[in-house]
Amino acid sequence: MSIFNKLFGRDNNFDLKEDTIPAKKEPLSPNSVVHGFPIHRRHGEKIINKIVEIDAKEIVGSFLECHFIDCEIKIRCSANYTFVLTNKCTFENCLIWAHKKQIGGNWNPRFKNCAFKGRFELRFENELFNCDFSQAKISSVGLLKNYTLDEITGISYPTVAIIDLKTNVAELEKIKTPESFNDIIWVSKRNSGLLILNLEEFASNPEEIWDSIKHLKFIRTAYNK
């Protein structure tokens, strides 16, 4: 019996059908040219199984209201350009890979069954559904429409989630914590349903913060699930 047959069980009458093998992703080619520079200028398109470069070089294009399915999204621009280039888009079953840090501002696409990779420090305006942050490096991320971790996975210490911050902030503010931690809570409390942050980003000794807040029912991480 060959190694291939052992792996796929050919001796048990199992046939690997062609349509069960994922198609190889190909890069999405620019569809427009401005001043000699190739750019993406797409509106309301459905884009399936592509490698998509989100970039802002000499000319900024856009993917306005596009629907990406089974794509690998490589973000190579700063967060302010990412917002422009992906305005009101939908990402479904996609890998969202930030090759450049996404820091600052709000992001308004819809995400479903997506995995995030790279560095993120921003706010998501729409609710996320079944999204995984286990490969992401989070400083602080505000989810304005998520109020629980039911749809979010991959949050493990020293990254913690504060559930329904607006409702629970009064109890959290009673606890003595470093000023940097207090500042991010103050900035986020008015509009974040769920705040995810890395304790190492806000204190020289994150274990001290953790020891003081881990008993709170609205503080969640892999350590206390």
Short mmCIF file of C-alpha atoms in Angstrom, two decimals, residues 24-220:
data_model
loop_
_atom_site.label_atom_id
_atom_site.label_comp_id
_atom_site.label_asym_id
_atom_site.label_seq_id
_atom_site.Cartn_x
_atom_site.Cartn_y
_atom_site.Cartn_z
CA LYS A 24 -5.40 27.34 -5.62
CA LYS A 25 -5.84 31.04 -4.94
CA GLU A 26 -4.62 33.36 -7.68
CA PRO A 27 -3.81 37.06 -7.22
CA LEU A 28 -6.60 39.45 -8.12
CA SER A 29 -5.35 41.66 -10.95
CA PRO A 30 -5.92 45.43 -11.01
CA ASN A 31 -8.77 46.39 -13.32
CA SER A 32 -8.01 50.06 -13.92
CA VAL A 33 -5.15 52.43 -14.68
CA VAL A 34 -4.72 55.99 -13.43
CA HIS A 35 -1.80 58.14 -14.61
CA GLY A 36 -0.04 54.98 -15.71
CA PHE A 37 -0.47 53.18 -12.38
CA PRO A 38 -2.55 49.96 -12.22
CA ILE A 39 -5.17 50.09 -9.45
CA HIS A 40 -8.26 48.27 -8.21
CA ARG A 41 -11.47 50.16 -8.87
CA ARG A 42 -14.31 47.80 -8.01
CA HIS A 43 -17.84 48.51 -6.85
CA GLY A 44 -20.36 45.92 -5.66
CA GLU A 45 -18.39 42.94 -7.02
CA LYS A 46 -18.30 39.41 -5.61
CA ILE A 47 -14.67 38.27 -5.42
CA ILE A 48 -14.09 34.57 -4.71
CA ASN A 49 -10.95 32.57 -3.86
CA LYS A 50 -8.41 35.28 -4.66
CA ILE A 51 -5.29 36.75 -3.08
CA VAL A 52 -6.13 40.42 -2.75
CA GLU A 53 -3.55 43.12 -2.14
CA ILE A 54 -4.97 46.08 -0.23
CA ASP A 55 -2.40 48.77 -0.88
CA ALA A 56 -2.03 52.51 -1.31
CA LYS A 57 0.98 53.49 -3.34
CA GLU A 58 0.94 56.43 -5.72
CA ILE A 59 -2.80 56.19 -6.44
CA VAL A 60 -5.57 55.01 -4.11
CA GLY A 61 -8.23 52.81 -5.70
CA SER A 62 -11.17 51.24 -3.90
CA PHE A 63 -13.23 48.10 -3.27
CA LEU A 64 -16.50 49.86 -2.45
CA GLU A 65 -19.25 47.49 -1.17
CA CYS A 66 -17.49 44.38 -2.51
CA HIS A 67 -18.12 40.88 -1.16
CA PHE A 68 -14.99 38.78 -0.64
CA ILE A 69 -15.43 35.02 -0.18
CA ASP A 70 -12.65 32.50 0.59
CA CYS A 71 -9.98 35.13 -0.06
CA GLU A 72 -6.60 35.93 1.45
CA ILE A 73 -6.55 39.65 2.10
CA LYS A 74 -3.04 41.10 2.35
CA ILE A 75 -3.18 44.60 3.85
CA ARG A 76 -0.06 46.60 3.03
CA CYS A 77 -1.22 50.13 3.80
CA SER A 78 -1.92 52.10 6.97
CA ALA A 79 -5.32 51.93 8.65
CA ASN A 80 -6.58 55.25 7.27
CA TYR A 81 -6.11 53.96 3.70
CA THR A 82 -7.52 50.53 4.60
CA PHE A 83 -10.75 52.26 5.61
CA VAL A 84 -10.97 54.02 2.24
CA LEU A 85 -10.03 50.97 0.18
CA THR A 86 -12.48 48.56 1.86
CA ASN A 87 -15.40 50.88 2.60
CA LYS A 88 -18.64 48.96 3.33
CA CYS A 89 -17.20 45.64 2.12
CA THR A 90 -18.10 42.15 3.36
CA PHE A 91 -15.47 39.51 4.10
CA GLU A 92 -16.61 35.90 4.41
CA ASN A 93 -14.35 32.89 5.12
CA CYS A 94 -11.29 35.11 4.60
CA LEU A 95 -7.83 35.45 6.11
CA ILE A 96 -7.33 39.12 6.96
CA TRP A 97 -3.56 39.51 7.09
CA ALA A 98 -2.22 42.90 8.13
CA HIS A 99 1.32 43.09 6.76
CA LYS A 100 1.36 46.67 8.05
CA LYS A 101 0.09 47.62 11.52
CA GLN A 102 -3.55 48.69 11.49
CA ILE A 103 -3.57 51.45 14.07
CA GLY A 104 -6.23 54.06 14.72
CA GLY A 105 -9.77 54.91 13.68
CA ASN A 106 -12.84 52.83 12.84
CA TRP A 107 -13.23 50.04 10.28
CA ASN A 108 -16.68 49.42 8.84
CA PRO A 109 -16.64 46.18 6.75
CA ARG A 110 -18.64 43.14 7.83
CA PHE A 111 -16.71 40.01 8.80
CA LYS A 112 -18.02 36.45 8.96
CA ASN A 113 -15.96 33.28 9.56
CA CYS A 114 -12.72 35.24 9.20
CA ALA A 115 -9.27 34.82 10.78
CA PHE A 116 -7.09 37.82 11.56
CA LYS A 117 -3.31 37.91 11.38
CA GLY A 118 -0.94 40.80 12.08
CA ARG A 119 -1.13 43.85 14.37
CA PHE A 120 -4.46 45.58 15.08
CA GLU A 121 -5.30 48.62 17.19
CA LEU A 122 -8.63 50.03 16.01
CA ARG A 123 -12.42 49.76 16.32
CA PHE A 124 -14.78 47.54 14.35
CA GLU A 125 -18.07 49.33 13.63
CA ASN A 126 -20.11 46.24 12.67
CA GLU A 127 -20.72 43.01 14.55
CA LEU A 128 -18.22 40.23 13.85
CA PHE A 129 -19.52 36.68 13.37
CA ASN A 130 -17.40 33.61 14.17
CA CYS A 131 -14.03 35.35 13.87
CA ASP A 132 -10.66 34.11 15.12
CA PHE A 133 -7.93 36.38 16.53
CA SER A 134 -5.51 33.63 17.61
CA GLN A 135 -2.95 34.72 14.97
CA ALA A 136 -3.36 38.45 15.62
CA LYS A 137 -1.24 40.73 17.76
CA ILE A 138 -3.69 43.01 19.52
CA SER A 139 -2.85 46.17 21.39
CA SER A 140 -6.43 47.34 21.86
CA VAL A 141 -9.44 46.53 19.70
CA GLY A 142 -12.93 47.85 20.27
CA LEU A 143 -15.91 45.92 18.91
CA LEU A 144 -18.80 48.35 18.89
CA LYS A 145 -21.57 45.82 18.15
CA ASN A 146 -20.28 42.67 19.91
CA TYR A 147 -21.18 42.47 23.59
CA THR A 148 -19.98 38.92 24.34
CA LEU A 149 -17.26 36.54 23.13
CA ASP A 150 -19.81 34.17 21.60
CA GLU A 151 -18.64 35.08 18.10
CA ILE A 152 -14.95 35.68 18.91
CA THR A 153 -12.21 33.10 19.51
CA GLY A 154 -8.45 33.23 20.02
CA ILE A 155 -8.34 35.58 23.02
CA SER A 156 -5.67 34.27 25.40
CA TYR A 157 -3.59 35.86 28.16
CA PRO A 158 -2.00 38.43 28.20
CA THR A 159 -4.81 39.49 25.87
CA VAL A 160 -8.12 39.87 27.70
CA ALA A 161 -11.66 40.83 26.75
CA ILE A 162 -13.83 43.21 28.74
CA ILE A 163 -17.43 42.25 28.12
CA ASP A 164 -20.00 45.02 27.61
CA LEU A 165 -17.60 47.73 28.77
CA LYS A 166 -20.20 50.48 28.80
CA THR A 167 -22.34 48.58 31.32
CA ASN A 168 -19.49 47.31 33.50
CA VAL A 169 -17.10 50.26 33.47
CA ALA A 170 -18.26 51.62 36.85
CA GLU A 171 -17.25 48.41 38.63
CA LEU A 172 -13.95 48.26 36.75
CA GLU A 173 -13.08 51.85 37.66
CA LYS A 174 -13.27 51.01 41.38
CA ILE A 175 -10.15 48.85 41.06
CA LYS A 176 -6.71 50.43 41.37
CA THR A 177 -4.88 49.96 38.06
CA PRO A 178 -2.05 51.79 36.21
CA GLU A 179 -2.83 55.12 34.55
CA SER A 180 -2.19 53.75 31.06
CA PHE A 181 -4.81 51.06 31.66
CA ASN A 182 -7.26 53.60 33.08
CA ASP A 183 -6.74 55.85 30.06
CA ILE A 184 -7.71 53.18 27.50
CA ILE A 185 -10.78 52.29 29.59
CA TRP A 186 -11.83 55.95 29.73
CA VAL A 187 -11.37 56.43 25.98
CA SER A 188 -13.28 53.25 25.09
CA LYS A 189 -16.13 53.19 27.61
CA ARG A 190 -18.58 55.31 25.64
CA ASN A 191 -18.72 53.32 22.43
CA SER A 192 -17.19 49.84 22.84
CA GLY A 193 -19.50 46.91 23.36
CA LEU A 194 -16.48 44.66 23.78
CA LEU A 195 -12.92 45.81 24.41
CA ILE A 196 -10.02 43.45 23.74
CA LEU A 197 -6.60 44.53 24.94
CA ASN A 198 -3.13 43.22 25.65
CA LEU A 199 -2.20 43.84 29.29
CA GLU A 200 1.48 43.90 28.41
CA GLU A 201 0.84 47.04 26.35
CA PHE A 202 -0.49 48.96 29.35
CA ALA A 203 1.68 47.96 32.32
CA SER A 204 5.23 46.93 33.14
CA ASN A 205 3.82 44.16 35.32
CA PRO A 206 0.67 42.84 33.60
CA GLU A 207 0.28 40.06 36.18
CA GLU A 208 -0.60 42.67 38.79
CA ILE A 209 -3.47 43.99 36.66
CA TRP A 210 -4.58 40.45 35.93
CA ASP A 211 -4.63 39.50 39.62
CA SER A 212 -6.77 42.54 40.39
CA ILE A 213 -9.38 42.02 37.64
CA LYS A 214 -9.51 38.27 36.94
CA HIS A 215 -12.29 37.70 39.49
CA LEU A 216 -14.67 40.00 37.60
CA LYS A 217 -17.31 38.09 35.66
CA PHE A 218 -17.03 40.40 32.67
CA ILE A 219 -13.26 39.84 32.22
CA ARG A 220 -12.64 36.93 29.86
#
